[in-house]
Amino acid sequence: MRLITKYKLVCTLAIILLTSIFSIGMQNIRIIDASHIASSIVARIVSSSAGAEGFIVTTLVFCLIPFLLSFSFAQKKLILTSFIVVLACAFGIKTTLKTTFEAPRPFVEELVNLGSISTSTEFYQLSDPEKLKVIDDVSLNVDKWRLQEWLDGSDYSFPSGHMLFAVVVTIFWAPVLIIKRYYCLAAMSVIWASGVGASRLWLGMHRLEDLYASIVIALILCMLAPKITRMYWNKFEFLHRTKSHSPNVASPW
């Protein structure tokens, strides 16, 4: 248990470090710019892997890990149930915080600077068709990949749902891969999560503090994952059995 906790912390620190490095490299990049099309295409693809377009596929791919490794059937149930619960908690927390803080996205503030709207508050008071019209009015100044992201994500900024999903997935599964000595796959997962964060910055959807908040939330949830699993197992699996006949199921962690 201590070893897996250590690996979770190591993965978290690596994600923070890489995300910070990526953000430094983008300090002088303006989101109102149509001259970096190739980078925007890559950012859009990476972002989509953790968004509405690809998160189901990404989730299913990572959920294959316990089936490909030497886990017993009981351990598979434990770890997959825990993962699903953690993801559900992450989604609920993200939704609650977005509606509580109502932080405008960076691209909305750029629209204010361009004079398309008077204030960021005004943007969020518009109807969906009106939001789309405001965004479309700057289409000549923005590459279509960023523009499409803006059209799809006209809600609030804090925290980043994409980053929260990517970091939960990575902090949950990368330590398992490390324990099983799949170091390259674990490293790829960390790089992918950091890339998701960088893509959200590049596309003008989030600030660095949104990403950091998502990382912290993901770490807390993943640290609680073993306890969540044990609670589930004790309540639903052993409820009908006497203590003397309960199987001794080793934790996948």
CSV table of C-alpha atoms in Angstrom, one decimal:
chain,number,residue,atom,x,y,z
A,1,MET,CA,0.0,0.0,0.0
A,2,ARG,CA,2.8,2.4,0.9
A,3,LEU,CA,4.5,1.6,-2.4
A,4,ILE,CA,1.5,2.4,-4.5
A,5,THR,CA,0.9,5.6,-2.6
A,6,LYS,CA,4.5,6.6,-3.3
A,7,TYR,CA,4.0,6.0,-7.0
A,8,LYS,CA,0.8,8.0,-7.1
A,9,LEU,CA,2.7,10.9,-5.6
A,10,VAL,CA,5.6,10.5,-8.1
A,11,CYS,CA,3.2,10.4,-11.0
A,12,THR,CA,1.4,13.5,-9.7
A,13,LEU,CA,4.7,15.5,-9.3
A,14,ALA,CA,5.7,14.4,-12.8
A,15,ILE,CA,2.4,15.7,-14.3
A,16,ILE,CA,2.8,19.0,-12.4
A,17,LEU,CA,6.3,19.4,-13.7
A,18,LEU,CA,5.6,18.6,-17.3
A,19,THR,CA,2.4,20.7,-17.3
A,20,SER,CA,4.4,23.6,-15.9
A,21,ILE,CA,7.1,23.2,-18.5
A,22,PHE,CA,4.6,23.1,-21.3
A,23,SER,CA,2.9,26.2,-20.0
A,24,ILE,CA,6.2,28.1,-19.9
A,25,GLY,CA,6.7,27.2,-23.6
A,26,MET,CA,3.3,28.8,-24.4
A,27,GLN,CA,3.7,32.1,-22.5
A,28,ASN,CA,4.1,34.2,-25.6
A,29,ILE,CA,1.4,32.4,-27.6
A,30,ARG,CA,-1.8,34.2,-28.2
A,31,ILE,CA,-5.0,32.3,-28.6
A,32,ILE,CA,-6.3,34.9,-31.1
A,33,ASP,CA,-4.0,33.7,-33.8
A,34,ALA,CA,-4.5,31.6,-36.9
A,35,SER,CA,-0.8,31.0,-37.7
A,36,HIS,CA,-0.2,27.8,-35.7
A,37,ILE,CA,-2.6,25.5,-37.4
A,38,ALA,CA,-0.5,22.3,-37.0
A,39,SER,CA,-0.1,22.8,-33.3
A,40,SER,CA,-3.8,23.5,-32.9
A,41,ILE,CA,-4.7,20.3,-34.8
A,42,VAL,CA,-2.5,18.3,-32.4
A,43,ALA,CA,-3.9,20.1,-29.4
A,44,ARG,CA,-7.4,19.4,-30.6
A,45,ILE,CA,-6.7,15.7,-31.0
A,46,VAL,CA,-5.1,15.3,-27.6
A,47,SER,CA,-7.8,17.3,-25.9
A,48,SER,CA,-10.5,15.2,-27.6
A,49,SER,CA,-9.0,12.0,-26.0
A,50,ALA,CA,-10.1,13.3,-22.6
A,51,GLY,CA,-13.3,15.1,-23.8
A,52,ALA,CA,-16.8,14.1,-24.8
A,53,GLU,CA,-15.5,12.8,-28.1
A,54,GLY,CA,-13.0,10.3,-26.7
A,55,PHE,CA,-13.2,9.8,-23.0
A,56,ILE,CA,-15.3,6.6,-23.3
A,57,VAL,CA,-12.7,5.0,-25.6
A,58,THR,CA,-9.9,6.2,-23.3
A,59,THR,CA,-11.7,4.8,-20.3
A,60,LEU,CA,-12.3,1.4,-21.9
A,61,VAL,CA,-8.6,1.2,-23.0
A,62,PHE,CA,-7.4,1.7,-19.4
A,63,CYS,CA,-10.0,-0.6,-18.0
A,64,LEU,CA,-8.3,-3.4,-20.0
A,65,ILE,CA,-5.3,-3.2,-17.8
A,66,PRO,CA,-6.5,-5.6,-15.0
A,67,PHE,CA,-7.5,-8.1,-17.7
A,68,LEU,CA,-4.1,-8.0,-19.3
A,69,LEU,CA,-2.2,-8.3,-16.0
A,70,SER,CA,-2.2,-11.1,-13.5
A,71,PHE,CA,-5.2,-10.0,-11.4
A,72,SER,CA,-7.7,-12.5,-10.0
A,73,PHE,CA,-11.4,-12.1,-10.9
A,74,ALA,CA,-12.1,-10.7,-7.4
A,75,GLN,CA,-9.3,-8.1,-7.8
A,76,LYS,CA,-10.6,-7.0,-11.2
A,77,LYS,CA,-14.0,-6.3,-9.6
A,78,LEU,CA,-12.4,-4.4,-6.8
A,79,ILE,CA,-10.2,-2.2,-8.9
A,80,LEU,CA,-12.7,-1.5,-11.7
A,81,THR,CA,-15.5,-0.7,-9.2
A,82,SER,CA,-13.1,1.7,-7.4
A,83,PHE,CA,-12.1,3.3,-10.7
A,84,ILE,CA,-15.8,3.9,-11.8
A,85,VAL,CA,-16.6,5.4,-8.4
A,86,VAL,CA,-13.6,7.7,-8.5
A,87,LEU,CA,-14.6,8.9,-12.0
A,88,ALA,CA,-18.2,9.5,-10.9
A,89,CYS,CA,-16.9,11.5,-7.9
A,90,ALA,CA,-14.6,13.5,-10.1
A,91,PHE,CA,-17.4,14.4,-12.5
A,92,GLY,CA,-19.7,15.5,-9.6
A,93,ILE,CA,-17.0,17.6,-8.0
A,94,LYS,CA,-16.1,19.2,-11.4
A,95,THR,CA,-19.7,20.1,-12.1
A,96,THR,CA,-20.2,21.5,-8.6
A,97,LEU,CA,-17.1,23.7,-8.7
A,98,LYS,CA,-17.8,25.0,-12.2
A,99,THR,CA,-21.3,26.2,-11.2
A,100,THR,CA,-20.0,27.6,-7.9
A,101,PHE,CA,-17.1,29.7,-9.1
A,102,GLU,CA,-18.4,30.6,-12.6
A,103,ALA,CA,-14.9,31.4,-13.8
A,104,PRO,CA,-14.9,32.6,-17.4
A,105,ARG,CA,-12.8,30.8,-19.9
A,106,PRO,CA,-9.7,32.5,-21.3
A,107,PHE,CA,-11.1,32.8,-24.8
A,108,VAL,CA,-14.2,34.6,-23.4
A,109,GLU,CA,-11.8,37.3,-21.9
A,110,GLU,CA,-10.2,37.5,-25.3
A,111,LEU,CA,-13.6,38.2,-26.8
A,112,VAL,CA,-14.0,41.0,-24.3
A,113,ASN,CA,-10.6,42.5,-25.3
A,114,LEU,CA,-11.6,42.3,-28.9
A,115,GLY,CA,-14.8,44.2,-28.2
A,116,SER,CA,-17.1,41.4,-29.3
A,117,ILE,CA,-18.8,41.6,-25.9
A,118,SER,CA,-18.7,44.1,-23.0
A,119,THR,CA,-18.0,41.7,-20.2
A,120,SER,CA,-17.4,38.0,-19.6
A,121,THR,CA,-20.6,37.9,-17.6
A,122,GLU,CA,-22.5,39.1,-20.6
A,123,PHE,CA,-21.3,36.2,-22.6
A,124,TYR,CA,-22.6,33.6,-20.2
A,125,GLN,CA,-26.0,35.4,-20.1
A,126,LEU,CA,-26.4,34.9,-23.8
A,127,SER,CA,-28.4,32.0,-25.3
A,128,ASP,CA,-26.5,29.2,-27.0
A,129,PRO,CA,-27.2,30.6,-30.6
A,130,GLU,CA,-26.1,34.0,-29.4
A,131,LYS,CA,-22.9,32.6,-28.0
A,132,LEU,CA,-22.2,30.9,-31.2
A,133,LYS,CA,-22.7,34.1,-33.2
A,134,VAL,CA,-20.3,36.0,-30.9
A,135,ILE,CA,-17.6,33.3,-31.4
A,136,ASP,CA,-18.2,33.1,-35.1
A,137,ASP,CA,-17.7,36.9,-35.5
A,138,VAL,CA,-13.9,36.4,-34.7
A,139,SER,CA,-13.5,33.3,-37.0
A,140,LEU,CA,-11.2,35.2,-39.3
A,141,ASN,CA,-8.7,35.8,-36.5
A,142,VAL,CA,-8.8,32.2,-35.0
A,143,ASP,CA,-7.8,28.9,-36.5
A,144,LYS,CA,-10.8,26.6,-37.0
A,145,TRP,CA,-9.5,24.0,-34.5
A,146,ARG,CA,-9.5,26.5,-31.6
A,147,LEU,CA,-12.8,27.9,-32.9
A,148,GLN,CA,-14.4,24.5,-32.9
A,149,GLU,CA,-13.3,24.0,-29.3
A,150,TRP,CA,-14.8,27.3,-28.3
A,151,LEU,CA,-18.1,26.4,-30.0
A,152,ASP,CA,-18.2,23.1,-28.1
A,153,GLY,CA,-17.1,24.4,-24.7
A,154,SER,CA,-18.9,27.6,-23.8
A,155,ASP,CA,-19.4,26.7,-20.2
A,156,TYR,CA,-17.2,27.8,-17.2
A,157,SER,CA,-13.4,27.3,-16.8
A,158,PHE,CA,-12.6,26.2,-13.2
A,159,PRO,CA,-11.6,23.4,-12.8
A,160,SER,CA,-10.7,21.6,-16.0
A,161,GLY,CA,-12.8,18.6,-16.6
A,162,HIS,CA,-10.5,17.3,-19.3
A,163,MET,CA,-7.5,17.5,-17.0
A,164,LEU,CA,-9.3,16.1,-14.1
A,165,PHE,CA,-10.3,13.0,-16.1
A,166,ALA,CA,-6.8,12.6,-17.6
A,167,VAL,CA,-5.1,12.9,-14.2
A,168,VAL,CA,-7.5,10.6,-12.4
A,169,VAL,CA,-6.9,7.9,-15.1
A,170,THR,CA,-3.1,8.4,-14.9
A,171,ILE,CA,-2.7,8.5,-11.1
A,172,PHE,CA,-5.1,5.5,-10.8
A,173,TRP,CA,-3.5,3.3,-13.4
A,174,ALA,CA,0.1,4.3,-13.9
A,175,PRO,CA,1.2,3.1,-10.4
A,176,VAL,CA,-0.4,-0.3,-11.3
A,177,LEU,CA,1.7,-0.4,-14.5
A,178,ILE,CA,4.8,0.6,-12.5
A,179,ILE,CA,4.2,-2.2,-10.0
A,180,LYS,CA,3.9,-4.6,-12.9
A,181,ARG,CA,7.1,-3.1,-14.4
A,182,TYR,CA,5.4,-1.6,-17.5
A,183,TYR,CA,7.5,1.5,-17.0
A,184,CYS,CA,7.1,2.8,-20.6
A,185,LEU,CA,3.3,2.6,-20.5
A,186,ALA,CA,3.2,4.4,-17.2
A,187,ALA,CA,5.5,7.1,-18.6
A,188,MET,CA,3.3,7.5,-21.7
A,189,SER,CA,0.3,7.9,-19.5
A,190,VAL,CA,1.9,10.7,-17.5
A,191,ILE,CA,3.0,12.4,-20.7
A,192,TRP,CA,-0.5,12.0,-22.1
A,193,ALA,CA,-2.1,13.6,-19.1
A,194,SER,CA,0.3,16.5,-19.2
A,195,GLY,CA,-0.3,16.9,-22.9
A,196,VAL,CA,-4.1,17.1,-22.2
A,197,GLY,CA,-3.4,20.0,-19.8
A,198,ALA,CA,-1.1,21.7,-22.4
A,199,SER,CA,-3.7,21.3,-25.1
A,200,ARG,CA,-6.4,23.0,-22.9
A,201,LEU,CA,-4.0,25.9,-22.4
A,202,TRP,CA,-3.2,26.1,-26.1
A,203,LEU,CA,-6.8,26.1,-27.2
A,204,GLY,CA,-7.7,28.9,-24.8
A,205,MET,CA,-10.0,26.8,-22.7
A,206,HIS,CA,-8.2,27.0,-19.3
A,207,ARG,CA,-5.6,28.7,-17.2
A,208,LEU,CA,-2.8,27.1,-15.4
A,209,GLU,CA,-4.6,27.3,-12.0
A,210,ASP,CA,-7.5,25.3,-13.5
A,211,LEU,CA,-5.1,22.5,-14.3
A,212,TYR,CA,-3.4,22.6,-10.9
A,213,ALA,CA,-6.8,22.4,-9.1
A,214,SER,CA,-7.8,19.4,-11.2
A,215,ILE,CA,-4.5,17.7,-10.4
A,216,VAL,CA,-5.0,18.2,-6.7
A,217,ILE,CA,-8.6,16.9,-6.8
A,218,ALA,CA,-7.5,13.9,-8.8
A,219,LEU,CA,-4.8,13.0,-6.3
A,220,ILE,CA,-7.1,13.2,-3.4
A,221,LEU,CA,-9.7,11.0,-5.1
A,222,CYS,CA,-7.1,8.4,-6.1
A,223,MET,CA,-5.6,8.4,-2.6
A,224,LEU,CA,-9.1,7.5,-1.3
A,225,ALA,CA,-9.6,4.8,-4.0
A,226,PRO,CA,-8.5,1.8,-1.8
A,227,LYS,CA,-10.8,2.9,1.0
A,228,ILE,CA,-13.7,3.3,-1.4
A,229,THR,CA,-13.0,-0.2,-2.8
A,230,ARG,CA,-12.9,-1.8,0.7
A,231,MET,CA,-16.2,-0.1,1.6
A,232,TYR,CA,-17.8,-1.4,-1.5
A,233,TRP,CA,-16.5,-4.9,-1.0
A,234,ASN,CA,-17.4,-5.2,2.6
A,235,LYS,CA,-20.9,-3.8,2.0
A,236,PHE,CA,-22.0,-5.6,-1.2
A,237,GLU,CA,-19.8,-8.6,-1.5
A,238,PHE,CA,-19.5,-10.0,2.1
A,239,LEU,CA,-22.9,-8.8,3.5
A,240,HIS,CA,-24.5,-12.3,3.2
A,241,ARG,CA,-21.5,-14.2,4.4
A,242,THR,CA,-20.3,-15.0,7.9
A,243,LYS,CA,-16.9,-13.8,8.9
A,244,SER,CA,-15.4,-17.3,9.1
A,245,HIS,CA,-16.4,-18.1,5.5
A,246,SER,CA,-15.3,-14.8,4.0
A,247,PRO,CA,-12.6,-15.2,1.3
A,248,ASN,CA,-9.3,-13.5,1.7
A,249,VAL,CA,-9.1,-11.4,-1.3
A,250,ALA,CA,-5.8,-9.6,-1.8
A,251,SER,CA,-6.0,-6.0,-2.6
A,252,PRO,CA,-4.9,-5.1,-6.2
A,253,TRP,CA,-3.0,-2.2,-4.6
